[in-house]
XYZ file of C-alpha atoms in Angstrom:
590
model
C -128.889 184.864 192.264
C -129.852 188.514 193.077
C -127.445 190.786 194.854
C -128.501 193.502 197.320
C -126.430 196.494 198.402
C -126.703 197.353 202.110
C -124.994 200.182 203.993
C -122.742 198.510 206.541
C -123.302 200.958 209.417
C -127.069 200.842 208.899
C -126.968 197.052 208.902
C -124.874 196.821 212.058
C -127.146 199.340 213.816
C -130.182 197.182 213.005
C -128.349 194.049 214.183
C -127.244 195.778 217.384
C -123.637 194.679 216.952
C -120.533 195.660 215.000
C -118.793 192.923 213.018
C -115.505 192.804 211.169
C -115.766 191.971 207.464
C -114.601 188.406 208.118
C -116.998 187.948 211.036
C -119.945 189.142 208.961
C -118.909 186.970 206.034
C -118.891 184.008 208.403
C -122.359 184.956 209.680
C -123.679 185.175 206.126
C -122.283 181.740 205.309
C -123.918 180.220 208.401
C -127.223 181.741 207.334
C -126.944 180.448 203.762
C -125.889 183.748 202.182
C -122.661 185.049 200.690
C -120.930 188.373 201.212
C -120.005 189.068 197.589
C -118.107 192.346 197.861
C -117.191 195.127 200.267
C -117.223 198.480 198.406
C -118.347 202.096 198.587
C -120.921 204.188 196.736
C -118.093 206.068 194.992
C -116.425 202.878 193.778
C -119.775 201.560 192.520
C -120.370 204.711 190.454
C -116.840 204.534 189.015
C -116.890 200.798 188.313
C -120.480 200.152 187.234
C -121.546 203.545 185.819
C -118.183 204.414 184.265
C -118.168 207.826 185.937
C -115.074 209.936 186.701
C -113.102 209.054 189.807
C -113.342 212.669 191.026
C -117.117 212.472 191.293
C -118.645 213.584 194.574
C -120.052 210.514 196.289
C -120.164 208.948 199.716
C -117.275 206.791 200.985
C -119.631 204.912 203.278
C -118.914 201.136 203.269
C -121.485 199.089 201.348
C -121.908 195.315 201.585
C -123.022 193.502 198.480
C -124.753 190.280 199.548
C -125.838 187.407 197.302
C -129.371 186.249 198.144
C -130.838 182.883 197.073
C -133.209 183.497 194.145
C -136.243 182.128 196.048
C -135.701 184.074 199.293
C -137.718 187.157 198.355
C -138.063 188.021 202.049
C -134.329 188.825 202.251
C -134.165 191.291 199.375
C -134.202 194.382 201.621
C -132.508 195.577 204.825
C -135.707 195.022 206.872
C -136.182 191.410 205.835
C -132.460 190.600 206.034
C -131.948 191.980 209.535
C -135.134 190.349 210.849
C -134.035 187.005 209.474
C -130.519 187.357 210.956
C -131.809 188.494 214.348
C -134.115 185.493 214.545
C -131.233 183.256 213.427
C -129.073 184.681 216.228
C -131.928 184.155 218.771
C -132.026 187.876 219.492
C -135.711 188.399 218.680
C -138.785 186.160 218.595
C -140.472 185.154 215.367
C -143.100 187.849 214.639
C -146.693 186.988 213.863
C -148.050 188.863 210.817
C -151.752 189.685 210.788
C -154.139 190.949 208.118
C -156.752 193.062 209.868
C -160.034 194.716 208.876
C -160.326 198.461 209.545
C -162.876 199.814 212.005
C -164.342 202.305 209.509
C -164.894 200.020 206.512
C -162.653 198.129 204.180
C -161.252 199.816 201.043
C -162.456 198.271 197.788
C -161.130 197.852 194.233
C -163.597 196.995 191.522
C -162.164 195.358 188.447
C -163.732 195.657 184.971
C -163.888 192.915 182.331
C -161.644 194.988 180.040
C -158.686 194.302 182.345
C -158.848 190.602 181.460
C -157.577 191.589 177.967
C -154.248 192.898 179.260
C -153.489 192.221 182.983
C -156.120 190.037 184.530
C -155.331 190.223 188.250
C -154.906 192.819 190.967
C -154.148 192.483 194.702
C -153.775 195.301 197.232
C -153.071 196.156 200.851
C -152.685 199.182 203.147
C -149.905 199.990 205.644
C -151.369 202.273 208.291
C -149.502 204.840 210.435
C -146.115 204.233 208.825
C -143.077 206.199 209.947
C -140.490 206.477 207.184
C -136.894 207.611 207.532
C -134.769 208.466 204.512
C -133.068 205.070 204.676
C -136.283 203.051 205.145
C -137.934 205.028 202.326
C -135.033 204.219 199.988
C -135.190 200.587 201.057
C -138.930 200.523 200.303
C -138.340 201.789 196.756
C -135.351 199.488 196.205
C -137.344 196.389 197.292
C -139.976 197.181 194.654
C -137.270 197.302 191.957
C -135.732 194.024 193.162
C -139.122 192.265 193.049
C -139.860 193.729 189.620
C -136.656 192.339 188.232
C -136.782 189.017 190.056
C -140.148 187.339 190.601
C -141.907 189.965 188.464
C -139.755 189.080 185.440
C -139.135 192.757 184.556
C -142.779 193.689 185.337
C -144.170 191.287 182.727
C -145.708 189.077 185.438
C -146.159 191.543 188.309
C -145.887 195.311 188.611
C -146.159 197.250 191.868
C -147.816 200.596 192.509
C -147.446 202.455 195.818
C -149.494 205.515 196.700
C -150.122 207.986 199.508
C -153.576 206.973 200.645
C -154.277 210.378 202.191
C -154.093 212.035 198.719
C -156.731 209.764 197.101
C -160.236 208.616 197.759
C -161.665 205.097 197.617
C -163.378 203.000 196.413
C -160.938 202.340 193.556
C -161.433 201.145 190.001
C -159.131 198.854 188.026
C -159.983 199.449 184.395
C -158.495 199.264 180.922
C -159.046 201.983 178.314
C -157.847 202.826 174.798
C -154.601 204.904 174.977
C -156.313 207.979 173.545
C -158.874 207.964 176.415
C -156.183 208.025 179.133
C -154.937 211.360 180.484
C -152.848 211.663 183.633
C -149.690 213.195 185.038
C -146.883 210.600 185.411
C -144.491 210.536 188.333
C -142.258 213.638 188.555
C -143.790 215.239 185.400
C -145.403 218.689 185.299
C -148.144 218.051 182.710
C -150.615 215.410 181.663
C -150.121 212.858 178.855
C -152.327 210.428 176.965
C -151.475 206.724 176.854
C -149.705 207.193 173.528
C -147.951 210.226 174.885
C -146.585 208.159 177.779
C -145.129 205.700 175.259
C -143.432 208.514 173.339
C -142.253 210.227 176.543
C -140.420 207.124 177.824
C -139.325 205.638 174.468
C -135.728 206.667 175.220
C -135.861 206.520 178.988
C -132.909 204.564 180.350
C -135.039 202.452 182.746
C -138.685 202.598 181.646
C -138.231 201.939 177.958
C -137.653 198.237 178.649
C -141.209 197.898 179.975
C -143.149 199.661 177.192
C -143.419 196.559 174.990
C -145.555 194.789 177.652
C -148.664 196.807 176.786
C -147.576 198.913 173.806
C -149.363 196.764 171.212
C -152.471 196.224 173.365
C -155.717 197.954 172.242
C -156.329 198.967 175.837
C -153.978 200.111 178.622
C -154.642 199.187 182.271
C -155.194 201.973 184.794
C -155.989 202.270 188.490
C -158.077 205.289 189.502
C -159.883 206.530 192.587
C -163.502 207.545 193.069
C -162.719 211.093 191.880
C -161.428 209.814 188.555
C -157.781 210.510 189.410
C -155.523 207.962 187.726
C -153.104 206.527 190.274
C -150.981 204.429 187.932
C -150.537 203.098 184.434
C -149.216 199.597 185.145
C -146.717 198.243 184.393
C -145.071 201.513 183.273
C -145.334 204.219 185.910
C -147.299 205.631 188.865
C -149.105 208.928 188.875
C -147.559 212.079 190.333
C -150.698 212.965 192.319
C -150.438 210.031 194.750
C -146.656 209.666 195.017
C -145.318 208.643 198.388
C -142.845 210.835 200.313
C -141.011 210.766 203.631
C -144.062 212.358 205.221
C -146.471 209.692 203.925
C -148.320 208.000 206.806
C -150.688 205.619 205.067
C -149.449 203.621 202.072
C -151.798 202.032 199.530
C -150.086 199.202 197.657
C -151.517 197.598 194.510
C -149.985 194.886 192.367
C -151.343 194.181 188.918
C -150.332 190.907 187.350
C -150.770 188.197 184.744
C -149.936 185.586 187.414
C -152.046 185.780 190.578
C -149.824 183.529 192.712
C -146.727 185.635 192.056
C -148.712 188.828 192.732
C -149.698 187.464 196.164
C -146.069 186.547 196.908
C -144.943 190.044 195.953
C -147.626 191.701 198.079
C -146.885 189.455 201.100
C -143.171 190.183 200.796
C -143.582 193.977 200.766
C -146.130 194.261 203.584
C -144.369 191.774 205.856
C -141.043 193.570 205.463
C -142.347 197.085 206.090
C -145.188 196.444 208.542
C -142.546 196.748 211.262
C -142.727 200.531 210.687
C -146.461 200.641 211.335
C -147.829 201.991 214.629
C -149.139 198.518 215.372
C -146.211 196.345 214.312
C -146.672 193.484 211.837
C -150.303 194.346 211.024
C -151.584 195.008 207.540
C -154.981 196.363 206.501
C -156.825 194.246 203.930
C -158.367 195.526 200.685
C -161.368 193.996 198.982
C -161.094 193.137 195.282
C -164.240 192.613 193.265
C -163.693 190.683 190.043
C -165.854 191.143 186.898
C -167.799 187.969 187.730
C -168.740 189.571 191.085
C -166.461 187.254 193.068
C -164.954 189.033 196.071
C -161.483 188.370 197.523
C -159.584 190.074 200.306
C -155.855 190.622 200.118
C -153.448 190.019 201.718
C -154.576 186.953 203.618
C -151.129 186.403 205.258
C -152.035 182.777 205.842
C -149.839 180.503 207.918
C -149.763 176.850 206.908
C -148.444 173.782 208.649
C -146.255 171.047 207.305
C -145.640 167.768 209.125
C -142.266 166.060 208.744
C -140.620 163.016 210.228
C -137.697 164.116 212.429
C -135.816 160.817 212.052
C -136.188 160.943 208.264
C -134.907 164.512 208.185
C -131.758 163.949 210.247
C -131.000 160.724 208.359
C -131.190 162.581 205.055
C -128.833 165.287 206.343
C -126.510 162.914 208.167
C -126.624 164.423 211.672
C -127.575 163.268 215.184
C -130.106 165.587 216.827
C -133.102 165.130 219.105
C -136.536 166.289 218.035
C -136.281 169.249 220.447
C -132.904 170.246 219.005
C -134.283 170.104 215.457
C -137.202 172.265 216.623
C -134.741 174.908 217.848
C -132.849 174.770 214.538
C -136.014 175.385 212.553
C -137.066 178.194 214.851
C -133.793 179.937 214.054
C -134.871 179.838 210.364
C -138.200 181.613 211.134
C -140.118 178.272 211.061
C -141.907 177.889 214.407
C -142.033 174.157 215.186
C -143.463 171.869 217.796
C -142.945 168.165 218.530
C -145.824 165.697 218.136
C -146.108 161.997 218.736
C -143.670 159.490 217.185
C -141.003 162.127 216.583
C -143.211 164.013 214.131
C -142.600 167.744 213.787
C -145.337 170.263 213.038
C -143.729 173.152 211.170
C -145.579 176.479 210.896
C -144.634 178.217 207.627
C -145.098 182.012 207.742
C -146.258 184.169 204.784
C -142.704 185.405 204.377
C -141.383 181.957 203.464
C -142.953 181.266 200.080
C -139.816 179.324 199.199
C -140.917 176.464 201.478
C -142.957 174.292 199.165
C -141.885 170.744 200.118
C -140.450 168.780 203.040
C -137.031 168.952 201.299
C -137.046 172.757 201.771
C -137.487 172.207 205.525
C -134.654 169.656 205.562
C -132.454 172.258 203.861
C -133.238 174.819 206.564
C -132.291 172.260 209.243
C -128.964 171.697 207.542
C -128.302 175.456 207.220
C -129.103 176.121 210.900
C -127.039 173.136 212.023
C -124.095 174.239 209.842
C -122.913 172.508 206.717
C -119.310 172.523 207.956
C -120.337 170.669 211.113
C -121.902 167.756 209.205
C -119.541 164.804 209.570
C -118.116 163.455 206.304
C -118.867 159.779 205.802
C -118.246 157.168 203.168
C -121.496 156.057 201.450
C -122.674 152.661 202.792
C -123.725 151.559 199.324
C -121.043 149.977 197.165
C -121.165 151.135 193.556
C -118.813 151.050 190.603
C -118.535 154.287 188.663
C -119.048 154.026 184.943
C -118.854 156.625 182.222
C -122.036 157.419 180.324
C -121.887 155.286 177.122
C -122.678 158.284 174.901
C -119.932 160.404 176.457
C -117.487 157.503 176.234
C -118.249 157.062 172.511
C -117.930 160.830 171.970
C -114.495 160.932 173.594
C -113.294 157.920 171.553
C -114.432 159.545 168.302
C -112.795 162.855 169.233
C -109.469 161.031 169.473
C -109.925 159.396 166.083
C -110.785 162.698 164.402
C -107.827 164.348 166.010
C -105.586 161.520 164.708
C -106.998 162.280 161.265
C -105.648 165.840 161.479
C -108.921 167.628 162.338
C -109.043 170.359 165.016
C -111.921 170.305 167.542
C -114.129 173.365 167.920
C -116.691 174.121 170.613
C -119.455 176.442 169.364
C -122.585 177.998 170.876
C -125.692 175.844 171.354
C -127.864 178.805 170.317
C -127.820 180.521 166.932
C -129.932 182.845 164.801
C -132.908 181.723 162.731
C -130.985 182.621 159.552
C -128.131 180.304 160.477
C -130.271 177.162 160.399
C -132.644 178.255 157.624
C -131.923 180.999 155.069
C -128.171 180.659 155.053
C -128.447 176.905 154.491
C -131.091 177.274 151.792
C -134.054 175.986 153.882
C -137.365 177.481 155.013
C -137.632 178.047 158.747
C -141.179 176.605 158.959
C -139.841 173.262 157.719
C -137.230 172.980 160.454
C -138.191 171.449 163.863
C -136.337 174.149 165.778
C -136.880 175.121 169.402
C -137.324 178.923 169.523
C -136.274 181.183 172.421
C -139.332 183.145 173.575
C -137.462 186.280 174.590
C -134.033 186.287 172.839
C -131.556 188.893 174.086
C -129.739 189.170 170.755
C -130.364 188.264 167.123
C -127.460 185.802 167.363
C -129.264 183.599 169.910
C -132.850 183.061 168.708
C -133.129 179.263 168.385
C -131.423 176.132 169.664
C -129.226 174.735 166.875
C -130.642 171.882 164.788
C -127.263 171.219 163.110
C -123.617 171.758 164.104
C -122.716 173.102 160.643
C -123.424 176.879 161.200
C -121.148 177.022 164.222
C -118.251 175.452 162.340
C -118.743 177.686 159.314
C -118.756 180.768 161.530
C -115.537 179.506 163.124
C -113.971 179.203 159.677
C -115.158 182.717 158.784
C -113.545 184.110 161.939
C -110.229 182.400 161.064
C -109.879 183.177 157.358
C -106.346 184.443 157.958
C -105.204 180.960 158.975
C -103.403 178.923 156.300
C -105.343 176.389 154.205
C -106.418 173.658 154.430
C -108.569 174.115 157.506
C -110.028 170.956 159.027
C -112.525 171.384 161.885
C -114.870 169.058 163.767
C -117.290 169.165 166.684
C -119.111 166.460 168.583
C -121.961 168.038 170.563
C -125.712 168.011 171.008
C -128.336 169.514 168.754
C -131.934 170.167 169.830
C -135.054 169.151 167.869
C -138.737 169.578 168.572
C -140.360 166.293 169.607
C -144.004 166.230 170.714
C -143.584 162.743 172.142
C -141.204 164.003 174.846
C -142.487 165.509 178.086
C -140.486 168.694 177.478
C -141.462 168.907 173.818
C -137.869 168.545 172.561
C -135.033 166.084 172.376
C -131.241 166.264 172.271
C -129.194 164.284 169.705
C -125.441 163.915 169.788
C -123.994 164.764 166.390
C -120.562 164.584 164.788
C -119.819 167.266 162.226
C -116.592 167.817 160.254
C -115.709 170.501 157.736
C -112.805 170.505 155.220
C -111.952 173.881 153.639
C -109.278 174.283 150.962
C -108.663 175.642 147.460
C -110.436 172.526 146.153
C -113.492 171.026 147.822
C -111.674 167.892 149.069
C -114.771 165.687 149.006
C -112.508 162.640 149.090
C -111.099 163.832 152.438
C -114.520 163.941 154.036
C -115.487 160.598 152.456
C -112.286 159.069 153.837
C -113.040 160.487 157.280
C -116.473 158.847 157.225
C -114.911 155.541 156.230
C -112.382 155.819 159.063
C -115.010 156.625 161.693
C -117.192 153.692 160.689
C -114.151 151.426 160.429
C -113.229 152.012 164.065
C -116.890 151.401 164.931
C -116.588 148.049 163.080
C -119.417 148.808 160.661
C -118.643 147.421 157.225
C -119.174 149.099 153.863
C -122.145 147.572 152.004
C -122.308 147.411 148.225
C -125.751 145.775 148.107
C -127.524 148.014 150.654
C -127.088 145.402 153.395
C -128.849 146.720 156.569
C -125.917 145.481 158.682
C -123.473 147.834 156.883
C -123.439 151.400 155.699
C -123.885 152.863 152.224
C -124.568 156.176 150.485
C -127.622 157.356 148.594
C -127.633 160.406 146.320
C -130.029 163.201 147.288
C -130.794 166.833 146.355
C -130.326 169.289 149.205
C -130.184 173.080 148.813
C -127.305 173.262 151.330
C -125.069 171.286 148.959
C -123.799 171.562 145.406
C -126.104 169.723 142.911
C -125.149 166.050 142.431
C -122.418 166.393 145.106
C -124.456 165.315 148.131
C -125.393 161.969 149.651
C -127.302 160.557 152.573
C -125.498 158.123 154.844
C -127.527 155.045 155.702
C -126.633 152.582 158.450
C -128.736 149.821 160.004
C -131.223 150.594 157.246
C -131.891 154.210 158.407
C -130.492 157.630 157.550
C -127.878 158.695 160.103
C -126.560 161.808 158.334
C -125.372 163.411 155.154
C -122.180 164.566 153.454
C -121.293 166.615 150.427
C -119.809 169.785 148.955
C -121.396 173.007 150.160
C -123.302 175.146 147.661
C -121.508 178.373 146.680
C -124.492 180.396 147.950
C -124.083 178.868 151.421
C -120.370 179.569 151.394
C -121.003 183.192 150.409
C -123.690 183.726 153.064
C -121.260 182.615 155.780
C -118.641 185.038 154.405
C -116.265 182.333 153.227
C -114.190 182.453 150.060
C -113.025 178.807 149.663
C -114.936 175.594 148.817
C -115.883 173.316 151.670
C -116.917 169.688 152.145
C -119.016 168.659 155.087
C -119.936 165.490 157.000
C -122.578 165.351 159.745
C -123.921 162.198 161.379
C -125.966 161.209 164.444
C -123.638 159.079 166.552
C -126.366 157.895 168.985
C -127.212 155.302 166.323
C -124.043 153.403 167.243
C -124.745 152.916 170.954
């Protein structure tokens, strides 16, 4: 859930009313938001930046407000205040329009080279804008919020904003080798090549996190005007020539993307929020985009769409009693203009600011928010049901008790681990393990979902080497395995894993634990490989000491393995005492 920081006095001025902190918190709750913190710029710098308390900074009150992740229209002061004013019935719902200019539409031509790196671009123009210092800062801040949120740190969408009066259309969206690019980045005093840009921002606190997006690409995307002036090198930085300032009157906005739908959402969000500063309010000038296949599109379209819902169905879902006209008023407070049709049907007009409304359920939610969750009467469900614990969880809890009775201590380890933990350290090759990999891991410790509980327990032992021996640990949790037959491509299995660590390996302790677990499950030991019982079968496994490892078979299928860990495995996990291990799949016993 993103958090925005808004100056309190500026917010109250826009709302036309002064609230106490408690009153504003109550208003936020009614609107479906949360006032997270009341602070100041100085406190933010001290707390978040770690700066000295004597730093010169403003003591102006700042509200930190939590915004739902899908409400992109509320990520700036302009969108938030408009939404609240409509909610309070102080202003009418505006109608946003995409218009064609009288003197000819601006055009962006896209080359086929762009398809190799960032295959989409959308654009728009805000005419006759009047910026103040606060609205300018809000304009810049909204771009950063969208980059981090829906833009996924500029990997899906990146935004470029330019002073239209400093450049000349038509524009070209192209991609060139880094050595062929030469332009002056924002706030720099000389020109750099594409490779030079990468070197320049390699240690930049903010921009270095975006370099990897195009760094290994043979071509870098650029946007340039008819005079050959490069406006931006997306998704890294804009050019200094066309930078916007407080005196900028006409703003050219371009969004390059790998996802066209998200690019359109981003563009609609920006222009709808800041078109209120245009001379003709809530109007946006369209830009024509010519794709390499000669297809022509105009952005933004700012289309309104209609959804039809059943009023009776909606209020029954929520559990309230309202007439169709009252529900219409509730939806209008949420910026959804609504009219009543025959048979209590409601025709809801969804504006281009509300990209979060994708289903009738989203409209039901807005009705509930506008009505007030605290006003919904609590009722007892009219369906009689008997609660029952999930069989797998019930079995897990029962086995936890038995292992605790046996003197083992339960551990709870991370579901993610490194690739080395499930492969190299256990003596296996990674390509032979059906592991689910994390596409963008934050650390080397969390690269894959665990395929066995063993690494987590061994790391726990390594972190507690000062504890007296013997150490007896167990865990009953899920592992994750690739499975092409599942709709998500993976499956969870509930495993039981126990580790015994002492001066001697204690294989008999682990064997006895297995016998006890299967005894309480009423599964008999089988000497003649009877499929109705369980038995052991010797195997060779690089994780275990040679000739000290066995598969556990039950119901005529392998349910796990047990044995003494190989010295190499013990050493790789930084342990200095022998260990015996048991790991079985307990879902077999359901």
